[in-house]
Short mmCIF file of the C-alpha atoms (twelve columns), coordinates in Angstrom:
data_MODEL
# 
_entry.id   MODEL 
# 
loop_
_atom_site.group_PDB 
_atom_site.id 
_atom_site.type_symbol 
_atom_site.label_atom_id 
_atom_site.label_alt_id 
_atom_site.label_comp_id 
_atom_site.label_asym_id 
_atom_site.label_seq_id 
_atom_site.Cartn_x 
_atom_site.Cartn_y 
_atom_site.Cartn_z 
_atom_site.pdbx_PDB_model_num 
ATOM 1   C CA . UNK A 1   131.233 91.431  94.231  1 
ATOM 2   C CA . UNK A 2   130.315 88.535  96.186  1 
ATOM 3   C CA . UNK A 3   126.565 88.332  97.530  1 
ATOM 4   C CA . UNK A 4   128.519 87.560  100.974 1 
ATOM 5   C CA . UNK A 5   130.599 90.447  101.654 1 
ATOM 6   C CA . UNK A 6   132.571 88.321  104.372 1 
ATOM 7   C CA . UNK A 7   133.335 84.770  102.698 1 
ATOM 8   C CA . UNK A 8   135.204 82.951  104.603 1 
ATOM 9   C CA . UNK A 9   135.258 85.136  107.978 1 
ATOM 10  C CA . UNK A 10  132.891 86.248  110.218 1 
ATOM 11  C CA . UNK A 11  130.423 88.828  109.649 1 
ATOM 12  C CA . UNK A 12  130.482 92.099  111.814 1 
ATOM 13  C CA . UNK A 13  126.245 92.916  112.410 1 
ATOM 14  C CA . UNK A 14  124.651 96.112  114.498 1 
ATOM 15  C CA . UNK A 15  121.126 97.316  114.393 1 
ATOM 16  C CA . UNK A 16  121.837 100.614 116.478 1 
ATOM 17  C CA . UNK A 17  120.065 103.885 116.876 1 
ATOM 18  C CA . UNK A 18  122.228 106.844 115.083 1 
ATOM 19  C CA . UNK A 19  122.387 109.651 113.408 1 
ATOM 20  C CA . UNK A 20  122.125 110.566 109.683 1 
ATOM 21  C CA . UNK A 21  123.070 114.229 108.678 1 
ATOM 22  C CA . UNK A 22  121.486 115.312 111.797 1 
ATOM 23  C CA . UNK A 23  118.343 113.329 111.456 1 
ATOM 24  C CA . UNK A 24  117.590 110.578 113.644 1 
ATOM 25  C CA . UNK A 25  118.364 107.260 112.100 1 
ATOM 26  C CA . UNK A 26  118.492 103.354 113.220 1 
ATOM 27  C CA . UNK A 27  121.639 101.914 111.040 1 
ATOM 28  C CA . UNK A 28  122.277 98.363  110.132 1 
ATOM 29  C CA . UNK A 29  125.462 96.725  109.283 1 
ATOM 30  C CA . UNK A 30  126.566 93.619  108.116 1 
ATOM 31  C CA . UNK A 31  129.381 92.436  106.443 1 
ATOM 32  C CA . UNK A 32  130.644 95.480  104.297 1 
ATOM 33  C CA . UNK A 33  127.107 96.393  103.747 1 
ATOM 34  C CA . UNK A 34  125.368 99.142  105.413 1 
ATOM 35  C CA . UNK A 35  122.292 100.991 105.771 1 
ATOM 36  C CA . UNK A 36  120.210 103.593 107.427 1 
ATOM 37  C CA . UNK A 37  116.652 104.448 107.765 1 
ATOM 38  C CA . UNK A 38  114.737 107.673 108.706 1 
ATOM 39  C CA . UNK A 39  111.641 107.207 110.391 1 
ATOM 40  C CA . UNK A 40  110.997 110.499 110.917 1 
ATOM 41  C CA . UNK A 41  111.010 111.559 107.387 1 
ATOM 42  C CA . UNK A 42  108.387 108.530 106.354 1 
ATOM 43  C CA . UNK A 43  110.346 105.483 106.868 1 
ATOM 44  C CA . UNK A 44  112.759 106.225 104.276 1 
ATOM 45  C CA . UNK A 45  115.131 103.812 103.968 1 
ATOM 46  C CA . UNK A 46  118.026 106.786 102.933 1 
ATOM 47  C CA . UNK A 47  120.798 104.521 102.089 1 
ATOM 48  C CA . UNK A 48  122.394 101.364 101.315 1 
ATOM 49  C CA . UNK A 49  125.994 101.162 100.964 1 
ATOM 50  C CA . UNK A 50  129.138 98.832  100.297 1 
ATOM 51  C CA . UNK A 51  131.605 100.239 103.082 1 
ATOM 52  C CA . UNK A 52  134.712 98.105  101.278 1 
ATOM 53  C CA . UNK A 53  134.117 98.760  97.910  1 
ATOM 54  C CA . UNK A 54  132.930 102.509 97.322  1 
ATOM 55  C CA . UNK A 55  129.310 101.246 96.174  1 
ATOM 56  C CA . UNK A 56  126.215 103.480 97.214  1 
ATOM 57  C CA . UNK A 57  123.138 101.885 95.516  1 
ATOM 58  C CA . UNK A 58  120.624 104.567 96.450  1 
ATOM 59  C CA . UNK A 59  120.896 108.323 95.893  1 
ATOM 60  C CA . UNK A 60  121.464 110.201 99.166  1 
ATOM 61  C CA . UNK A 61  120.509 114.053 99.510  1 
ATOM 62  C CA . UNK A 62  123.359 116.229 99.967  1 
ATOM 63  C CA . UNK A 63  121.024 119.146 101.356 1 
ATOM 64  C CA . UNK A 64  119.697 118.230 104.135 1 
ATOM 65  C CA . UNK A 65  117.141 120.685 104.081 1 
ATOM 66  C CA . UNK A 66  115.848 121.041 100.475 1 
ATOM 67  C CA . UNK A 67  115.048 116.851 100.819 1 
ATOM 68  C CA . UNK A 68  113.355 117.264 104.449 1 
ATOM 69  C CA . UNK A 69  111.040 119.457 102.800 1 
ATOM 70  C CA . UNK A 70  110.066 117.153 99.377  1 
ATOM 71  C CA . UNK A 71  111.540 113.726 100.433 1 
ATOM 72  C CA . UNK A 72  110.512 111.902 97.110  1 
ATOM 73  C CA . UNK A 73  113.703 111.744 94.876  1 
ATOM 74  C CA . UNK A 74  116.162 110.506 97.240  1 
ATOM 75  C CA . UNK A 75  115.956 106.221 98.993  1 
ATOM 76  C CA . UNK A 76  113.122 104.494 99.086  1 
ATOM 77  C CA . UNK A 77  110.364 106.331 99.388  1 
ATOM 78  C CA . UNK A 78  106.758 104.867 100.227 1 
ATOM 79  C CA . UNK A 79  104.233 106.228 97.719  1 
ATOM 80  C CA . UNK A 80  100.481 105.682 99.457  1 
ATOM 81  C CA . UNK A 81  98.707  106.953 96.577  1 
ATOM 82  C CA . UNK A 82  101.251 106.571 94.536  1 
ATOM 83  C CA . UNK A 83  101.329 109.127 91.897  1 
ATOM 84  C CA . UNK A 84  98.811  111.230 90.362  1 
ATOM 85  C CA . UNK A 85  95.194  111.660 90.623  1 
ATOM 86  C CA . UNK A 86  92.637  113.284 88.671  1 
ATOM 87  C CA . UNK A 87  92.288  117.070 90.348  1 
ATOM 88  C CA . UNK A 88  92.347  115.360 93.222  1 
ATOM 89  C CA . UNK A 89  89.605  113.056 92.685  1 
ATOM 90  C CA . UNK A 90  90.025  109.013 94.117  1 
ATOM 91  C CA . UNK A 91  86.762  106.934 93.274  1 
ATOM 92  C CA . UNK A 92  86.755  103.625 95.234  1 
ATOM 93  C CA . UNK A 93  84.080  101.470 95.993  1 
ATOM 94  C CA . UNK A 94  80.859  103.404 95.075  1 
ATOM 95  C CA . UNK A 95  82.167  106.608 96.940  1 
ATOM 96  C CA . UNK A 96  84.263  109.401 95.692  1 
ATOM 97  C CA . UNK A 97  86.567  111.211 97.816  1 
ATOM 98  C CA . UNK A 98  89.229  114.681 96.997  1 
ATOM 99  C CA . UNK A 99  92.204  115.507 98.251  1 
ATOM 100 C CA . UNK A 100 93.733  118.706 97.867  1 
ATOM 101 C CA . UNK A 101 95.469  119.545 94.936  1 
ATOM 102 C CA . UNK A 102 99.309  119.632 95.170  1 
ATOM 103 C CA . UNK A 103 101.124 119.446 91.685  1 
ATOM 104 C CA . UNK A 104 99.576  122.560 90.479  1 
ATOM 105 C CA . UNK A 105 100.960 122.162 87.130  1 
ATOM 106 C CA . UNK A 106 99.117  119.107 86.509  1 
ATOM 107 C CA . UNK A 107 95.930  120.088 88.720  1 
ATOM 108 C CA . UNK A 108 96.704  116.883 90.195  1 
ATOM 109 C CA . UNK A 109 96.887  115.049 94.294  1 
ATOM 110 C CA . UNK A 110 100.574 113.438 93.515  1 
ATOM 111 C CA . UNK A 111 102.110 110.902 95.871  1 
ATOM 112 C CA . UNK A 112 100.180 111.401 99.099  1 
ATOM 113 C CA . UNK A 113 101.448 112.178 102.621 1 
ATOM 114 C CA . UNK A 114 103.200 108.797 103.972 1 
ATOM 115 C CA . UNK A 115 106.936 109.185 102.456 1 
ATOM 116 C CA . UNK A 116 106.949 112.904 104.542 1 
ATOM 117 C CA . UNK A 117 105.223 112.274 107.761 1 
ATOM 118 C CA . UNK A 118 107.119 110.295 110.733 1 
ATOM 119 C CA . UNK A 119 106.702 106.488 111.324 1 
ATOM 120 C CA . UNK A 120 107.319 104.297 114.905 1 
ATOM 121 C CA . UNK A 121 110.354 102.171 114.905 1 
ATOM 122 C CA . UNK A 122 108.542 98.920  115.789 1 
ATOM 123 C CA . UNK A 123 111.826 96.776  116.734 1 
ATOM 124 C CA . UNK A 124 114.908 96.350  115.312 1 
ATOM 125 C CA . UNK A 125 118.022 94.304  115.588 1 
ATOM 126 C CA . UNK A 126 121.187 91.976  114.862 1 
ATOM 127 C CA . UNK A 127 122.677 88.129  113.945 1 
ATOM 128 C CA . UNK A 128 125.029 86.792  112.527 1 
ATOM 129 C CA . UNK A 129 122.431 86.181  110.136 1 
ATOM 130 C CA . UNK A 130 121.599 89.169  109.504 1 
ATOM 131 C CA . UNK A 131 120.955 93.421  110.910 1 
ATOM 132 C CA . UNK A 132 116.910 94.251  110.570 1 
ATOM 133 C CA . UNK A 133 114.611 97.194  111.314 1 
ATOM 134 C CA . UNK A 134 110.942 97.354  111.090 1 
ATOM 135 C CA . UNK A 135 109.376 100.819 110.184 1 
ATOM 136 C CA . UNK A 136 105.469 101.400 110.852 1 
ATOM 137 C CA . UNK A 137 102.687 103.945 109.689 1 
ATOM 138 C CA . UNK A 138 99.145  103.977 110.895 1 
ATOM 139 C CA . UNK A 139 96.518  105.947 109.176 1 
ATOM 140 C CA . UNK A 140 93.472  106.177 111.751 1 
ATOM 141 C CA . UNK A 141 91.115  108.942 112.916 1 
ATOM 142 C CA . UNK A 142 92.943  112.313 113.552 1 
ATOM 143 C CA . UNK A 143 95.413  111.662 110.105 1 
ATOM 144 C CA . UNK A 144 95.969  113.775 107.607 1 
ATOM 145 C CA . UNK A 145 95.213  111.436 104.904 1 
ATOM 146 C CA . UNK A 146 92.209  110.374 107.168 1 
ATOM 147 C CA . UNK A 147 90.584  113.878 106.762 1 
ATOM 148 C CA . UNK A 148 90.324  113.207 103.103 1 
ATOM 149 C CA . UNK A 149 90.111  109.230 102.595 1 
ATOM 150 C CA . UNK A 150 88.713  107.297 105.949 1 
ATOM 151 C CA . UNK A 151 90.200  104.155 105.832 1 
ATOM 152 C CA . UNK A 152 92.267  102.763 108.491 1 
ATOM 153 C CA . UNK A 153 95.397  100.378 107.545 1 
ATOM 154 C CA . UNK A 154 98.581  100.085 108.926 1 
ATOM 155 C CA . UNK A 155 101.992 99.940  106.522 1 
ATOM 156 C CA . UNK A 156 104.532 98.560  107.698 1 
ATOM 157 C CA . UNK A 157 107.926 97.544  106.611 1 
ATOM 158 C CA . UNK A 158 110.997 95.703  107.627 1 
ATOM 159 C CA . UNK A 159 114.302 95.747  106.090 1 
ATOM 160 C CA . UNK A 160 117.053 93.287  106.781 1 
ATOM 161 C CA . UNK A 161 120.342 93.400  105.904 1 
ATOM 162 C CA . UNK A 162 122.258 89.952  105.477 1 
ATOM 163 C CA . UNK A 163 124.865 87.944  102.972 1 
ATOM 164 C CA . UNK A 164 122.112 88.095  100.638 1 
ATOM 165 C CA . UNK A 165 121.804 92.252  100.174 1 
ATOM 166 C CA . UNK A 166 119.246 94.447  100.941 1 
ATOM 167 C CA . UNK A 167 115.877 93.054  101.445 1 
ATOM 168 C CA . UNK A 168 112.319 94.784  101.802 1 
ATOM 169 C CA . UNK A 169 109.514 92.882  103.452 1 
ATOM 170 C CA . UNK A 170 106.119 95.324  103.083 1 
ATOM 171 C CA . UNK A 171 102.514 94.338  104.643 1 
ATOM 172 C CA . UNK A 172 100.098 96.376  104.400 1 
ATOM 173 C CA . UNK A 173 96.760  95.708  107.183 1 
ATOM 174 C CA . UNK A 174 93.715  96.626  106.758 1 
ATOM 175 C CA . UNK A 175 91.992  97.992  109.758 1 
ATOM 176 C CA . UNK A 176 88.935  99.869  108.003 1 
ATOM 177 C CA . UNK A 177 86.396  97.319  108.864 1 
ATOM 178 C CA . UNK A 178 85.746  97.714  105.035 1 
ATOM 179 C CA . UNK A 179 86.980  97.287  101.300 1 
ATOM 180 C CA . UNK A 180 90.990  99.026  100.830 1 
ATOM 181 C CA . UNK A 181 92.708  99.901  97.617  1 
ATOM 182 C CA . UNK A 182 96.486  98.561  97.530  1 
ATOM 183 C CA . UNK A 183 97.588  101.777 95.888  1 
ATOM 184 C CA . UNK A 184 101.048 101.229 96.459  1 
ATOM 185 C CA . UNK A 185 104.316 102.331 95.195  1 
ATOM 186 C CA . UNK A 186 108.396 103.258 96.060  1 
ATOM 187 C CA . UNK A 187 109.816 106.185 94.767  1 
ATOM 188 C CA . UNK A 188 112.991 104.356 94.252  1 
ATOM 189 C CA . UNK A 189 115.993 106.711 93.919  1 
ATOM 190 C CA . UNK A 190 119.276 104.469 92.675  1 
ATOM 191 C CA . UNK A 191 122.570 106.102 91.785  1 
ATOM 192 C CA . UNK A 192 123.986 105.484 88.279  1 
ATOM 193 C CA . UNK A 193 127.068 104.930 88.469  1 
ATOM 194 C CA . UNK A 194 126.917 103.421 91.700  1 
ATOM 195 C CA . UNK A 195 130.899 103.422 92.062  1 
ATOM 196 C CA . UNK A 196 132.720 106.172 93.078  1 
ATOM 197 C CA . UNK A 197 135.356 105.837 89.909  1 
ATOM 198 C CA . UNK A 198 132.650 105.239 86.895  1 
ATOM 199 C CA . UNK A 199 130.690 107.517 85.145  1 
ATOM 200 C CA . UNK A 200 127.604 107.710 83.596  1 
ATOM 201 C CA . UNK A 201 129.182 106.153 80.940  1 
ATOM 202 C CA . UNK A 202 130.422 103.178 82.362  1 
ATOM 203 C CA . UNK A 203 126.356 102.411 83.142  1 
ATOM 204 C CA . UNK A 204 123.193 100.893 81.453  1 
ATOM 205 C CA . UNK A 205 119.952 99.878  82.847  1 
ATOM 206 C CA . UNK A 206 117.995 96.643  81.690  1 
ATOM 207 C CA . UNK A 207 113.586 96.974  83.414  1 
ATOM 208 C CA . UNK A 208 111.239 94.403  82.492  1 
ATOM 209 C CA . UNK A 209 108.887 96.603  81.098  1 
ATOM 210 C CA . UNK A 210 105.836 95.583  78.583  1 
ATOM 211 C CA . UNK A 211 104.005 97.962  76.891  1 
ATOM 212 C CA . UNK A 212 104.103 102.013 77.252  1 
ATOM 213 C CA . UNK A 213 100.720 103.650 78.753  1 
ATOM 214 C CA . UNK A 214 100.033 106.776 77.028  1 
ATOM 215 C CA . UNK A 215 99.859  109.899 79.142  1 
ATOM 216 C CA . UNK A 216 97.774  113.288 78.514  1 
ATOM 217 C CA . UNK A 217 99.336  116.683 78.696  1 
ATOM 218 C CA . UNK A 218 98.463  116.439 82.830  1 
ATOM 219 C CA . UNK A 219 100.545 113.205 83.064  1 
ATOM 220 C CA . UNK A 220 97.528  111.033 83.737  1 
ATOM 221 C CA . UNK A 221 96.877  107.765 81.717  1 
ATOM 222 C CA . UNK A 222 94.725  107.669 78.463  1 
ATOM 223 C CA . UNK A 223 93.597  104.120 78.547  1 
ATOM 224 C CA . UNK A 224 95.846  103.681 75.256  1 
ATOM 225 C CA . UNK A 225 99.552  102.309 74.640  1 
ATOM 226 C CA . UNK A 226 101.928 104.094 72.595  1 
ATOM 227 C CA . UNK A 227 104.835 102.398 70.474  1 
ATOM 228 C CA . UNK A 228 108.245 101.462 72.022  1 
ATOM 229 C CA . UNK A 229 111.469 103.457 70.614  1 
ATOM 230 C CA . UNK A 230 114.034 101.780 69.802  1 
ATOM 231 C CA . UNK A 231 116.026 102.804 72.995  1 
ATOM 232 C CA . UNK A 232 112.946 100.957 74.291  1 
ATOM 233 C CA . UNK A 233 113.077 97.721  73.455  1 
ATOM 234 C CA . UNK A 234 117.072 97.842  74.159  1 
ATOM 235 C CA . UNK A 235 116.065 98.868  77.231  1 
ATOM 236 C CA . UNK A 236 113.148 95.734  77.957  1 
ATOM 237 C CA . UNK A 237 116.371 93.193  75.975  1 
ATOM 238 C CA . UNK A 238 119.721 94.491  77.094  1 
ATOM 239 C CA . UNK A 239 119.596 97.809  78.723  1 
ATOM 240 C CA . UNK A 240 120.873 101.203 77.848  1 
ATOM 241 C CA . UNK A 241 122.228 104.348 79.391  1 
ATOM 242 C CA . UNK A 242 120.095 105.442 81.691  1 
ATOM 243 C CA . UNK A 243 120.412 108.837 80.095  1 
ATOM 244 C CA . UNK A 244 119.709 108.379 77.433  1 
ATOM 245 C CA . UNK A 245 116.441 110.391 76.996  1 
ATOM 246 C CA . UNK A 246 114.514 112.472 79.257  1 
ATOM 247 C CA . UNK A 247 112.281 109.803 81.421  1 
ATOM 248 C CA . UNK A 248 109.241 110.475 82.703  1 
ATOM 249 C CA . UNK A 249 107.032 106.924 81.308  1 
ATOM 250 C CA . UNK A 250 104.927 104.731 82.372  1 
ATOM 251 C CA . UNK A 251 105.103 101.271 81.478  1 
ATOM 252 C CA . UNK A 252 103.377 97.219  82.827  1 
ATOM 253 C CA . UNK A 253 105.569 95.173  84.176  1 
ATOM 254 C CA . UNK A 254 106.509 92.296  82.156  1 
ATOM 255 C CA . UNK A 255 108.599 89.687  84.613  1 
ATOM 256 C CA . UNK A 256 111.703 87.938  82.568  1 
ATOM 257 C CA . UNK A 257 112.470 84.554  83.600  1 
ATOM 258 C CA . UNK A 258 109.886 84.586  86.743  1 
ATOM 259 C CA . UNK A 259 110.853 87.697  88.012  1 
ATOM 260 C CA . UNK A 260 110.026 91.084  87.603  1 
ATOM 261 C CA . UNK A 261 113.553 94.144  88.112  1 
ATOM 262 C CA . UNK A 262 115.602 96.278  87.257  1 
ATOM 263 C CA . UNK A 263 119.106 95.474  86.590  1 
ATOM 264 C CA . UNK A 264 121.690 98.655  86.150  1 
ATOM 265 C CA . UNK A 265 125.533 97.183  84.997  1 
ATOM 266 C CA . UNK A 266 128.518 98.652  85.159  1 
ATOM 267 C CA . UNK A 267 130.787 97.529  82.465  1 
ATOM 268 C CA . UNK A 268 133.958 99.086  84.159  1 
ATOM 269 C CA . UNK A 269 134.613 97.008  87.020  1 
ATOM 270 C CA . UNK A 270 132.286 94.499  85.939  1 
ATOM 271 C CA . UNK A 271 129.604 94.688  88.301  1 
ATOM 272 C CA . UNK A 272 125.318 94.637  88.397  1 
ATOM 273 C CA . UNK A 273 122.638 95.703  90.961  1 
ATOM 274 C CA . UNK A 274 119.376 94.122  90.984  1 
ATOM 275 C CA . UNK A 275 116.680 95.275  92.172  1 
ATOM 276 C CA . UNK A 276 114.159 92.185  92.119  1 
ATOM 277 C CA . UNK A 277 110.694 93.894  93.093  1 
ATOM 278 C CA . UNK A 278 108.986 90.816  92.624  1 
ATOM 279 C CA . UNK A 279 105.351 90.382  90.639  1 
ATOM 280 C CA . UNK A 280 103.152 91.658  92.515  1 
ATOM 281 C CA . UNK A 281 104.073 95.167  91.333  1 
ATOM 282 C CA . UNK A 282 102.001 95.082  88.000  1 
ATOM 283 C CA . UNK A 283 103.673 98.638  86.719  1 
ATOM 284 C CA . UNK A 284 106.442 100.523 86.062  1 
ATOM 285 C CA . UNK A 285 107.392 104.011 86.033  1 
ATOM 286 C CA . UNK A 286 110.499 105.474 85.027  1 
ATOM 287 C CA . UNK A 287 111.794 108.927 85.896  1 
ATOM 288 C CA . UNK A 288 115.681 109.952 85.719  1 
ATOM 289 C CA . UNK A 289 114.943 113.635 86.549  1 
ATOM 290 C CA . UNK A 290 115.262 115.313 82.677  1 
ATOM 291 C CA . UNK A 291 118.094 112.584 82.181  1 
ATOM 292 C CA . UNK A 292 120.234 114.351 84.774  1 
ATOM 293 C CA . UNK A 293 122.777 112.159 84.642  1 
ATOM 294 C CA . UNK A 294 123.021 110.592 88.395  1 
ATOM 295 C CA . UNK A 295 120.185 108.812 89.452  1 
ATOM 296 C CA . UNK A 296 117.592 106.794 88.114  1 
ATOM 297 C CA . UNK A 297 114.111 106.294 89.386  1 
ATOM 298 C CA . UNK A 298 112.342 102.669 88.343  1 
ATOM 299 C CA . UNK A 299 108.977 102.721 90.067  1 
ATOM 300 C CA . UNK A 300 107.820 99.637  91.473  1 
ATOM 301 C CA . UNK A 301 103.534 100.586 91.665  1 
ATOM 302 C CA . UNK A 302 100.709 98.526  92.128  1 
ATOM 303 C CA . UNK A 303 98.536  100.389 90.369  1 
ATOM 304 C CA . UNK A 304 97.309  101.970 87.402  1 
ATOM 305 C CA . UNK A 305 98.399  105.808 87.702  1 
ATOM 306 C CA . UNK A 306 94.819  107.413 88.225  1 
ATOM 307 C CA . UNK A 307 93.196  103.893 88.384  1 
ATOM 308 C CA . UNK A 308 90.341  104.118 90.145  1 
ATOM 309 C CA . UNK A 309 89.231  106.466 88.411  1 
ATOM 310 C CA . UNK A 310 90.138  104.398 84.945  1 
ATOM 311 C CA . UNK A 311 86.820  102.725 83.593  1 
ATOM 312 C CA . UNK A 312 89.797  100.699 82.267  1 
ATOM 313 C CA . UNK A 313 89.769  96.196  83.498  1 
ATOM 314 C CA . UNK A 314 90.592  95.825  86.801  1 
ATOM 315 C CA . UNK A 315 93.238  93.293  86.435  1 
ATOM 316 C CA . UNK A 316 94.575  95.436  83.739  1 
ATOM 317 C CA . UNK A 317 94.922  98.057  86.113  1 
ATOM 318 C CA . UNK A 318 96.381  96.104  89.352  1 
ATOM 319 C CA . UNK A 319 93.024  97.767  90.757  1 
ATOM 320 C CA . UNK A 320 92.583  94.898  94.130  1 
ATOM 321 C CA . UNK A 321 90.723  95.233  96.951  1 
ATOM 322 C CA . UNK A 322 92.410  94.198  101.119 1 
ATOM 323 C CA . UNK A 323 89.505  92.366  102.026 1 
ATOM 324 C CA . UNK A 324 88.361  93.974  106.014 1 
ATOM 325 C CA . UNK A 325 91.131  92.578  108.300 1 
ATOM 326 C CA . UNK A 326 93.454  90.921  105.847 1 
ATOM 327 C CA . UNK A 327 97.376  91.668  104.527 1 
ATOM 328 C CA . UNK A 328 98.409  92.650  101.264 1 
ATOM 329 C CA . UNK A 329 102.508 91.477  101.708 1 
ATOM 330 C CA . UNK A 330 105.298 91.911  98.762  1 
ATOM 331 C CA . UNK A 331 109.042 91.293  99.101  1 
ATOM 332 C CA . UNK A 332 111.917 93.009  97.057  1 
ATOM 333 C CA . UNK A 333 115.505 92.797  97.140  1 
ATOM 334 C CA . UNK A 334 118.791 94.805  95.712  1 
ATOM 335 C CA . UNK A 335 121.436 92.935  95.864  1 
ATOM 336 C CA . UNK A 336 124.688 93.196  93.373  1 
ATOM 337 C CA . UNK A 337 126.617 90.403  91.662  1 
ATOM 338 C CA . UNK A 338 130.381 90.340  90.443  1 
ATOM 339 C CA . UNK A 339 129.856 89.460  86.410  1 
ATOM 340 C CA . UNK A 340 133.120 87.542  86.535  1 
ATOM 341 C CA . UNK A 341 132.014 85.177  88.880  1 
ATOM 342 C CA . UNK A 342 128.485 85.240  88.617  1 
ATOM 343 C CA . UNK A 343 127.961 85.220  92.228  1 
# 
């Protein structure tokens, strides 16, 4: 598939308010691409499709009621703070904060609140170059998260559709007057297969992983590493079936060729989907729902799981502060490549 879905013809472009299975949505169209963002459900970009080829790149919900009650495993949910924190504790800047335990099986606090709450639509529009939407979520006094972690900040995401695919531009603005930890990840759920007539056997996934972090029985890092299995080495170098084994694994991210990415290749149709997350994300969580056979979540994560409670070097954990009044920013992209033509 060409990266330009309308080579030689003017693209059709549009950005409009609409509906996604009963939920308020902002729909973007650019050429053969379309995408939908749900502002009232975590600002989640719930759909990214190639309408001409019948590709659905992201896992979309079949049961909207179930999705709204637990929106973490469809589309691109933003997580702050991401993943698990020991007993709900979060140590930062000489203080200890306590969130309620919301994962009873492990006794941890999991994934935060931002992916479940409404976001503001700040702008949307379209031109011959692109269609876009900007959504934002502000945490401050009176917010559910501020009750446990009294820092003011705004997370703003701009999604853009163009001939270059889907771009995600993230900005985290520290409005608290003191250092804010950049605790962020995206629980991105990629379909494998993404094409209508393909099966999981047609697919391979490659991810720029480095070392595998050892996790204890409560899914918290011990500080050590585990040797990669043969199939994990293959996943790093050339790709493996996304469901070769049950995955709920934590890895360091080691860019290859200057790029940090996950790739799903469909050998039946000769198309590769690239999820290039940029080098600001220092870790991957990879989860495939018990090798269920339809989707896999290569989750780009800035920080190590439970990082503020660990005694490891901050640089190794990807744990850093955004100074008062400053902004952290990162850009990711999802696009498809036709392997026969290389575009």
